[in-house]
PDB file of C-alpha atoms and ligand atoms in Angstrom:
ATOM      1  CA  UNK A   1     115.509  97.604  75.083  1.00 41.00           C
ATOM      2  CA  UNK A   2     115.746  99.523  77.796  1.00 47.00           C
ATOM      3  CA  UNK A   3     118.361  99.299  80.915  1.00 48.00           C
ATOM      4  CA  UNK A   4     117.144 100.522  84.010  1.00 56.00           C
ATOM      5  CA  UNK A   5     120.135 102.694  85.651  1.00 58.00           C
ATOM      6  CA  UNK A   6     122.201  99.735  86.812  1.00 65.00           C
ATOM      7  CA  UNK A   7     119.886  97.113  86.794  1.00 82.00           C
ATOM      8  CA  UNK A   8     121.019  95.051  83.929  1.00 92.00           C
ATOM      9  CA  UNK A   9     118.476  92.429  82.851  1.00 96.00           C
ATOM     10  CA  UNK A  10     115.506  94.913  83.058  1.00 97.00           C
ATOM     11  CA  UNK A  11     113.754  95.694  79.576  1.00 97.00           C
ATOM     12  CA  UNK A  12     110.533  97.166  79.214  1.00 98.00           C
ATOM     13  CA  UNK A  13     108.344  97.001  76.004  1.00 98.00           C
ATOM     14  CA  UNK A  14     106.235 100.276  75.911  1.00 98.00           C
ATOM     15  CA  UNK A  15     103.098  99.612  73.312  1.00 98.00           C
ATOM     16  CA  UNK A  16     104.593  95.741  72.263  1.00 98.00           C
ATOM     17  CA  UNK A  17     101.070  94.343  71.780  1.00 98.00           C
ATOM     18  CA  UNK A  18      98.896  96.645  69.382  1.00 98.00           C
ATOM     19  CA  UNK A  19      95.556  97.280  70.388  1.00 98.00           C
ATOM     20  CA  UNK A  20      94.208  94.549  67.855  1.00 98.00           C
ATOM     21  CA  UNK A  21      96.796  92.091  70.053  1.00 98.00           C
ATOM     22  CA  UNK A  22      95.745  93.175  73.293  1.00 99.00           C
ATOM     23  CA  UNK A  23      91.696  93.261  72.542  1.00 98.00           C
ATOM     24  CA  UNK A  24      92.819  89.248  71.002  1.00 98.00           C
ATOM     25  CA  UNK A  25      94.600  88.286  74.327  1.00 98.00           C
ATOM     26  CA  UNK A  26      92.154  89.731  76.596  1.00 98.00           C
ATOM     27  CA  UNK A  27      89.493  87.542  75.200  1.00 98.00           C
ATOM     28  CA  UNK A  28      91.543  84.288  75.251  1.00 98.00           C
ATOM     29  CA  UNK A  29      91.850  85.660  79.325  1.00 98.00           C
ATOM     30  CA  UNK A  30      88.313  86.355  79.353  1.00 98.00           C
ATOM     31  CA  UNK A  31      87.488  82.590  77.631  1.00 98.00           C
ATOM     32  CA  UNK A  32      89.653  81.282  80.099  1.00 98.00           C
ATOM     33  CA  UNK A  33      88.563  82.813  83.275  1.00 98.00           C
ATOM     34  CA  UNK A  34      84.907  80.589  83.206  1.00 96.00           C
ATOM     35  CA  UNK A  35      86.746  77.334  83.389  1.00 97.00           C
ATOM     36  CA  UNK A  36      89.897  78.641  86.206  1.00 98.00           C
ATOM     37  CA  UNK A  37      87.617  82.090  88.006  1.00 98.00           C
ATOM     38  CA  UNK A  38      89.929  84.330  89.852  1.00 98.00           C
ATOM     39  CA  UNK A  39      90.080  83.943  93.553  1.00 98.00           C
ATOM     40  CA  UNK A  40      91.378  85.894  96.680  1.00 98.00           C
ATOM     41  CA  UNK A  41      94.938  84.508  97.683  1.00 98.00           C
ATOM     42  CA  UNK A  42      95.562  84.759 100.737  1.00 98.00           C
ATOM     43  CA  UNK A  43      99.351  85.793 102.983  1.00 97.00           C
ATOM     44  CA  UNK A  44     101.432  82.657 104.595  1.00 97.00           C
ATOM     45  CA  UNK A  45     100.625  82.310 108.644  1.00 97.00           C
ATOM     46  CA  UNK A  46      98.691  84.716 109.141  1.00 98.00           C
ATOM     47  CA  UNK A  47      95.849  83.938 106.154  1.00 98.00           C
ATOM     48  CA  UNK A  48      95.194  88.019 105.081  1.00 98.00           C
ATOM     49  CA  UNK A  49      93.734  88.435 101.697  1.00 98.00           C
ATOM     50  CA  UNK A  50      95.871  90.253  99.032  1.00 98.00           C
ATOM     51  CA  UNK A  51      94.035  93.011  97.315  1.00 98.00           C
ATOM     52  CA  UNK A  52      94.669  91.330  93.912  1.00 98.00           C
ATOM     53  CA  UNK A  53      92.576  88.133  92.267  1.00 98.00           C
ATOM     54  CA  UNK A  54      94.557  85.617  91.031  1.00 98.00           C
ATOM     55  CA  UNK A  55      93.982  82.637  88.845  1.00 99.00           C
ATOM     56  CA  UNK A  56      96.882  80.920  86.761  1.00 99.00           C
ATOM     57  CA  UNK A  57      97.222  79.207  82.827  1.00 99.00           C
ATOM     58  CA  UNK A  58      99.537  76.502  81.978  1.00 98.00           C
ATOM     59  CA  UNK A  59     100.824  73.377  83.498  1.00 98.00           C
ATOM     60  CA  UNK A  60     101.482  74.968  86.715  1.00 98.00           C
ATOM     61  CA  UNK A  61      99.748  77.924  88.771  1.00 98.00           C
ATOM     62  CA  UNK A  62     101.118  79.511  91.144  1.00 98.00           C
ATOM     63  CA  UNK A  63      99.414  79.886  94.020  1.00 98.00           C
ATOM     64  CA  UNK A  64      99.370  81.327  98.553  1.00 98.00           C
ATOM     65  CA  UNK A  65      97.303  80.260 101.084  1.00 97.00           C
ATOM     66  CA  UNK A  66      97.360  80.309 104.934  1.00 98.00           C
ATOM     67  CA  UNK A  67      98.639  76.724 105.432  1.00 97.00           C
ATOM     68  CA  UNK A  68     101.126  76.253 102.837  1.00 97.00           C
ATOM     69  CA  UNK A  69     102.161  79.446 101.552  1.00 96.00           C
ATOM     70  CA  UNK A  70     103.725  80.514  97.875  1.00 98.00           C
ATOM     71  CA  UNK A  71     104.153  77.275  96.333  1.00 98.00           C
ATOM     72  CA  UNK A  72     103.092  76.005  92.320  1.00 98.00           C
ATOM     73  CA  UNK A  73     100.559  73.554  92.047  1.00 98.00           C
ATOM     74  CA  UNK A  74      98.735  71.988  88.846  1.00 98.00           C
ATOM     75  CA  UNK A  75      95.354  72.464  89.667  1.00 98.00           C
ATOM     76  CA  UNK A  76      93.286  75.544  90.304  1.00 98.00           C
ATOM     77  CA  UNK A  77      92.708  75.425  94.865  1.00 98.00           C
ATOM     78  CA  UNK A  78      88.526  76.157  94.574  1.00 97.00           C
ATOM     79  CA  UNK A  79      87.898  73.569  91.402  1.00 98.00           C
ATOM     80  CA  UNK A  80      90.487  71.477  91.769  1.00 98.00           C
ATOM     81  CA  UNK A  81      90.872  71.344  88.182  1.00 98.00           C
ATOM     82  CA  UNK A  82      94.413  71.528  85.587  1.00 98.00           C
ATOM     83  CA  UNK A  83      94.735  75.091  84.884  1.00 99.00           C
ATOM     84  CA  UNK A  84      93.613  76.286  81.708  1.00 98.00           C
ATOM     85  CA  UNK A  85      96.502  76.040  78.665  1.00 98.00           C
ATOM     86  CA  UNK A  86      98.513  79.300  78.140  1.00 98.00           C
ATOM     87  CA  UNK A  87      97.109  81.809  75.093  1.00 98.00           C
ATOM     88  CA  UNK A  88      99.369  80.722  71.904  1.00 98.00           C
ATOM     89  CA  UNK A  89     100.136  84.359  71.768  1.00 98.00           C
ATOM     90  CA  UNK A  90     101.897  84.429  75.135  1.00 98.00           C
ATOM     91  CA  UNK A  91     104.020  81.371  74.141  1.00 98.00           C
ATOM     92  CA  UNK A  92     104.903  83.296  70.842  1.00 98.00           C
ATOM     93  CA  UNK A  93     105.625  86.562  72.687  1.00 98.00           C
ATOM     94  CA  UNK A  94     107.946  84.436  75.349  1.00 98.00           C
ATOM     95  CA  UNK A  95     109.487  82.376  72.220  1.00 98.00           C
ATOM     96  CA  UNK A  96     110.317  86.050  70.667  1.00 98.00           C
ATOM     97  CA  UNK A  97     112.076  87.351  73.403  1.00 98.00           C
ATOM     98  CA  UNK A  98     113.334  84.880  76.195  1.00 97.00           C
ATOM     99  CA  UNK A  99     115.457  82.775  73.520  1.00 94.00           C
ATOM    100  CA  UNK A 100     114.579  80.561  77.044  1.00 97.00           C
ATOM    101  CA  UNK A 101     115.052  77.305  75.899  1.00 95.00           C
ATOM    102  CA  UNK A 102     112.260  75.769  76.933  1.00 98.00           C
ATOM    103  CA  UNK A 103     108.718  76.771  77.399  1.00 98.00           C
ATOM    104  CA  UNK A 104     106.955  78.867  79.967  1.00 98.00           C
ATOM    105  CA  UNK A 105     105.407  76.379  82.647  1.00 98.00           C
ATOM    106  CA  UNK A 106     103.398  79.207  84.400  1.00 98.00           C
ATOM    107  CA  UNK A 107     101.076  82.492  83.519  1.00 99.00           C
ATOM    108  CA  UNK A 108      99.965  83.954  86.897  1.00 99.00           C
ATOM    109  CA  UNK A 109      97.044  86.164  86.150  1.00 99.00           C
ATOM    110  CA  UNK A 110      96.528  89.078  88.399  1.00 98.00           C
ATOM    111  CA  UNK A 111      93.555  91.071  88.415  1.00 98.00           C
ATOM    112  CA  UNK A 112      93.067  94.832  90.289  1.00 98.00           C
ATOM    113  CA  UNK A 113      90.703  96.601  90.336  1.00 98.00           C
ATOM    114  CA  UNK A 114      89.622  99.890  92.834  1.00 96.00           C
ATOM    115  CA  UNK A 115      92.653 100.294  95.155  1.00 97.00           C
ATOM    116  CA  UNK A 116      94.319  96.884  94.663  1.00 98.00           C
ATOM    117  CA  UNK A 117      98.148  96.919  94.888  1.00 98.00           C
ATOM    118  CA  UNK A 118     100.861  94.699  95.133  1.00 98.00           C
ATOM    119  CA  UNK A 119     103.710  95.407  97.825  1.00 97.00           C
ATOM    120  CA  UNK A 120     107.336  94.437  96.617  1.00 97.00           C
ATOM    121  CA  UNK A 121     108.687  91.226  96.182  1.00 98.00           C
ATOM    122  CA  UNK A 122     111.318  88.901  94.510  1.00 98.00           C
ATOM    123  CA  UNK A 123     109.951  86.272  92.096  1.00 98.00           C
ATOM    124  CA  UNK A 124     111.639  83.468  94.301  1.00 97.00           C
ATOM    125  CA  UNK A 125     109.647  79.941  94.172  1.00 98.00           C
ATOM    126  CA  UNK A 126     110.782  78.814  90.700  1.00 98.00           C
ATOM    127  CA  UNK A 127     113.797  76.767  90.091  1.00 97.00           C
ATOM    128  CA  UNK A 128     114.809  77.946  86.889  1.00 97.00           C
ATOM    129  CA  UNK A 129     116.271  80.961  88.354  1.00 94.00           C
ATOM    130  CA  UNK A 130     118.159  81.525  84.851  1.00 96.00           C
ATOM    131  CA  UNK A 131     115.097  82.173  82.847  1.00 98.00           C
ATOM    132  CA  UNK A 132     113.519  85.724  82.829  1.00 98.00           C
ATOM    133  CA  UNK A 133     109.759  86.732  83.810  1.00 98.00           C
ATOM    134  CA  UNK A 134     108.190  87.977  81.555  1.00 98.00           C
ATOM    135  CA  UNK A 135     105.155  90.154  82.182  1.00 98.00           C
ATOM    136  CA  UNK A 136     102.483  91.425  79.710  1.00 99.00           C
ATOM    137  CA  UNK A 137      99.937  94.191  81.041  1.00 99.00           C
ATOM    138  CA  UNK A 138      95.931  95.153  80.123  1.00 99.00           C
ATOM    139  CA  UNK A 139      93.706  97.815  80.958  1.00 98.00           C
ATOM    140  CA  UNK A 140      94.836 100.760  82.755  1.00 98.00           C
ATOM    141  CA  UNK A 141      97.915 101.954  83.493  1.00 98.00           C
ATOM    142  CA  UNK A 142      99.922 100.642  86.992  1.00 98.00           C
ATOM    143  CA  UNK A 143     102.529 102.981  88.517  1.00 98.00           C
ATOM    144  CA  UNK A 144     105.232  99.363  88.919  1.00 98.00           C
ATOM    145  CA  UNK A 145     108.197 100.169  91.491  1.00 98.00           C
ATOM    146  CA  UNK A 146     111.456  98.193  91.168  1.00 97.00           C
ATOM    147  CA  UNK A 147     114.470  98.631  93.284  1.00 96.00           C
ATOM    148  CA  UNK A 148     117.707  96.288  93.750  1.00 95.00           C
ATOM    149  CA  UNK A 149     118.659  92.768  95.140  1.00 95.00           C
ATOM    150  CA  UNK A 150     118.610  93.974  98.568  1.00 96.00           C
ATOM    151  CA  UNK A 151     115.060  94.954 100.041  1.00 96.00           C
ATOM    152  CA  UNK A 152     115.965  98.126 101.572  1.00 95.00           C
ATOM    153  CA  UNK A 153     118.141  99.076  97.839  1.00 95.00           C
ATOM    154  CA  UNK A 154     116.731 102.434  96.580  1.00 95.00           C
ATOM    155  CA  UNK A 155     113.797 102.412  94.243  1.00 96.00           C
ATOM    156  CA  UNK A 156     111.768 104.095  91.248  1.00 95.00           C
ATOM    157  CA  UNK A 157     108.567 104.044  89.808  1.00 97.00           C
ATOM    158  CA  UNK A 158     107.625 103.589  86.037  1.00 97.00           C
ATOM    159  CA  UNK A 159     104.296 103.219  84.436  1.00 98.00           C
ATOM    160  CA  UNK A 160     103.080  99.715  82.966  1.00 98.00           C
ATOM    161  CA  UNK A 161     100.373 100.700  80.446  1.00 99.00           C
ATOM    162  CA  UNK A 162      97.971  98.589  78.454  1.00 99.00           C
ATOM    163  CA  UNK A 163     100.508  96.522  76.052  1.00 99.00           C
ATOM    164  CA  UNK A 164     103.546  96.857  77.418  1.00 99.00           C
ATOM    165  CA  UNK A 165     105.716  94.432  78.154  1.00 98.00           C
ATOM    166  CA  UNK A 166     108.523  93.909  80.647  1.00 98.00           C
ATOM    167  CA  UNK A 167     111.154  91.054  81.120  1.00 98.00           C
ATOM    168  CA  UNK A 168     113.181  90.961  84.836  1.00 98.00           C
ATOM    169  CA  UNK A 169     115.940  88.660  83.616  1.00 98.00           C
ATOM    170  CA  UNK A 170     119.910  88.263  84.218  1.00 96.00           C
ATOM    171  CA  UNK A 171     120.072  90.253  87.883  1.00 95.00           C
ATOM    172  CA  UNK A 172     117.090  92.045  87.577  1.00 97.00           C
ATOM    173  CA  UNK A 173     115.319  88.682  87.939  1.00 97.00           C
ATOM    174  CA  UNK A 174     116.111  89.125  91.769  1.00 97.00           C
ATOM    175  CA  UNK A 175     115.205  92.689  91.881  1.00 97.00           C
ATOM    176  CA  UNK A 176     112.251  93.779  94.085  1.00 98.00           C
ATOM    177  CA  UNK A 177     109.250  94.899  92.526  1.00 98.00           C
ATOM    178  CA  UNK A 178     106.101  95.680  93.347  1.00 98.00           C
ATOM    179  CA  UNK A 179     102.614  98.077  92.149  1.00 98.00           C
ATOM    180  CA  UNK A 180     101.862 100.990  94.184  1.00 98.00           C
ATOM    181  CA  UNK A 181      98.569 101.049  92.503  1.00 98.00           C
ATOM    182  CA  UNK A 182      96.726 101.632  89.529  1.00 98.00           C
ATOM    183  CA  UNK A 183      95.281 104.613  87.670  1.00 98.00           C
ATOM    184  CA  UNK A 184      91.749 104.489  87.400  1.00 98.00           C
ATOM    185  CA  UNK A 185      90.191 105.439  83.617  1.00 98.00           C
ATOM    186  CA  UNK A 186      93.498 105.119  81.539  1.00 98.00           C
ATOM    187  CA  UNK A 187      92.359 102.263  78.984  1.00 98.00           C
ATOM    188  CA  UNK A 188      89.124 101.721  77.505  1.00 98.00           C
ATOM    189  CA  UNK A 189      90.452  97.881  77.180  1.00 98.00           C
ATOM    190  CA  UNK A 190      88.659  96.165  79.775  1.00 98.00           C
ATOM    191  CA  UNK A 191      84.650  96.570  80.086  1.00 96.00           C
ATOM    192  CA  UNK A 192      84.714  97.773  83.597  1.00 96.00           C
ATOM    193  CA  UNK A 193      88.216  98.855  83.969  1.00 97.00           C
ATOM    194  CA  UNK A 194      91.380  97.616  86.301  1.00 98.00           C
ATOM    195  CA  UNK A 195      94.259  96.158  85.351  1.00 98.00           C
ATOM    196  CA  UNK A 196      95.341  92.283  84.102  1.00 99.00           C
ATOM    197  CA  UNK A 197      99.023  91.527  84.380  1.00 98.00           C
ATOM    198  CA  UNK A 198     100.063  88.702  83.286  1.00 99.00           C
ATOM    199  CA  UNK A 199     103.368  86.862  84.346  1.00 98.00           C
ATOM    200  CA  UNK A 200     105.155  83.904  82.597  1.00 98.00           C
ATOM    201  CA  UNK A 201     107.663  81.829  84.169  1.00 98.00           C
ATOM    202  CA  UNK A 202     109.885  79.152  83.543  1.00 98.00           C
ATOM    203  CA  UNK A 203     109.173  76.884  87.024  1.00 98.00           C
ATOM    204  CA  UNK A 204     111.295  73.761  86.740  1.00 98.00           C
ATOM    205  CA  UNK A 205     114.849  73.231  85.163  1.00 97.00           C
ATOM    206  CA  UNK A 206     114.891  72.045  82.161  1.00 96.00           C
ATOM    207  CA  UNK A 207     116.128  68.391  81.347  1.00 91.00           C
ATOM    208  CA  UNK A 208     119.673  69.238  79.406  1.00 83.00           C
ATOM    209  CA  UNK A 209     120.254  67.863  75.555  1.00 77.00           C
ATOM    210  CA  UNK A 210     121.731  64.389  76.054  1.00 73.00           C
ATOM    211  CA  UNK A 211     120.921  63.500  79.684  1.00 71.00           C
ATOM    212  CA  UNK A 212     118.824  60.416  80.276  1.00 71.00           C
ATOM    213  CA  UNK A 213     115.705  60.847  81.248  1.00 61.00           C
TER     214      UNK A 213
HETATM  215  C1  LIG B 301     102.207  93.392  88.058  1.00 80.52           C
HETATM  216  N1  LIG B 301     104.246  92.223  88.234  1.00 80.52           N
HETATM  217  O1  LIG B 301     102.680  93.978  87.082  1.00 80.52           O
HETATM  218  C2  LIG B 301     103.081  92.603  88.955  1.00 80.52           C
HETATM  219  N2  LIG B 301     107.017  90.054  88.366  1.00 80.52           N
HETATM  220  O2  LIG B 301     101.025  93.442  88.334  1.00 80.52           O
HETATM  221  C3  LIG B 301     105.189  91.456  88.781  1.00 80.52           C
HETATM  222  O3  LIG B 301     105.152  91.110  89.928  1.00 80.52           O
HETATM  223  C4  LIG B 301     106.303  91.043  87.917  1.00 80.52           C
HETATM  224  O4  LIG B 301     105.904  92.696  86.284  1.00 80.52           O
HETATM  225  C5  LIG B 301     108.062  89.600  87.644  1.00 80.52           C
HETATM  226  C6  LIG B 301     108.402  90.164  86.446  1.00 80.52           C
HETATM  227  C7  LIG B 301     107.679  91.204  85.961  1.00 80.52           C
HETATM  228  C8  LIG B 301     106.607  91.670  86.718  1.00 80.52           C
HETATM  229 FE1  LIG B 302     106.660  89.746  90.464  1.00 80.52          FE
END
């Protein structure tokens, strides 16, 4: 565990998935990827494309368009299919650390590759604003920024390499964050390098012990 100056609720991971457990999760991505293929997503209003491809696993995805902006949905928005289930491993890794109560509903899937980035942002269209995000990353190595609560809050840069792991949880879960870009030729994990992150989140609120349903 590792706090981040003041920004209680950070922790990275450095190196938590061997390279056995990364190689295993990449192909349960790779498996997955026929059946949900990534896709551009593109900016509310004014329908730019991000430089990442997205897809999602789990009961929920989520997902940006031009019309109707960040919102989760169930099905992928090009097959109109459920989302692929979630790697067991993921839901064993989120078990392990969250002690969440309930299960991950979402595992956004971002891809980058050549210059693709990822300009800062809050996590902000789940309810379950109590339970972390956990991210898992593959391939090469991202130089990740994360700053404070308030956009304009002062910043720093850390590498995510292959098999790390970070959790934004507690007030870090509102902390801006974003990936300047990635280093090209820094993993030998993926067959024609870039970078897989993969982010788990906790979307609605969980039904409490005792209330009727
Ligand atoms: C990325 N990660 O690593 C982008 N969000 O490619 C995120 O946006 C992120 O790493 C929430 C929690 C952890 C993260
Ligand atoms: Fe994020």
């Amino acid at each position: 565990m590792k706090p981040l100056g003041d920004l209680e609720g950070f922790r990275l991971l450095p190196g938590r998935l061997d390279r056995p457990a990364q190689e295993a999760l990449r192909d349960d991505v790779w498996a997955r990827l026929k059946a949900a293929p990534l896709y551009i997503p593109r900016m509310p209003k004014s329908g730019a494309p991000m430089s990442v491809r997205m897809t999602n696993f789990g009961p929920l995805g989520w997902v940006t368009d031009k019309d109707h902006g960040y919102r989760y949905e169930p099905a992928h928005p090009d097959t109109g299919r459920p989302w692929p289930d979630m790697p067991a491993q993921l839901l064993e890794l989120w078990d392990a650390l969250t002690g969440y109560a309930a299960p991950p509903e979402a595992c956004l899937v971002n891809y980058y590759e050549g210059g693709a980035k990822m300009g800062l942002h809050v996590d902000a269209d789940e309810a379950a604003w109590d339970a972390p995000v956990l991210s898992v990353s593959l391939g090469d190595t991202a130089l990740f920024r994360i700053g404070g609560v308030l956009r304009s809050d002062p910043t720093r840069g850390l590498r995510l390499a292959s098999g790390d792991v970070c959790l934004l949880g507690g007030p870090a879960r509102r902390a801006f964050h974003g990936i300047d870009r990635i280093l090209p030729g820094t993993s030998t994990l993926l067959p024609k390098g870039g970078r897989i992150n993969l982010t788990l989140r906790r979307v609605t609120v969980p039904a409490s012990p005792g209330t009727p349903a």
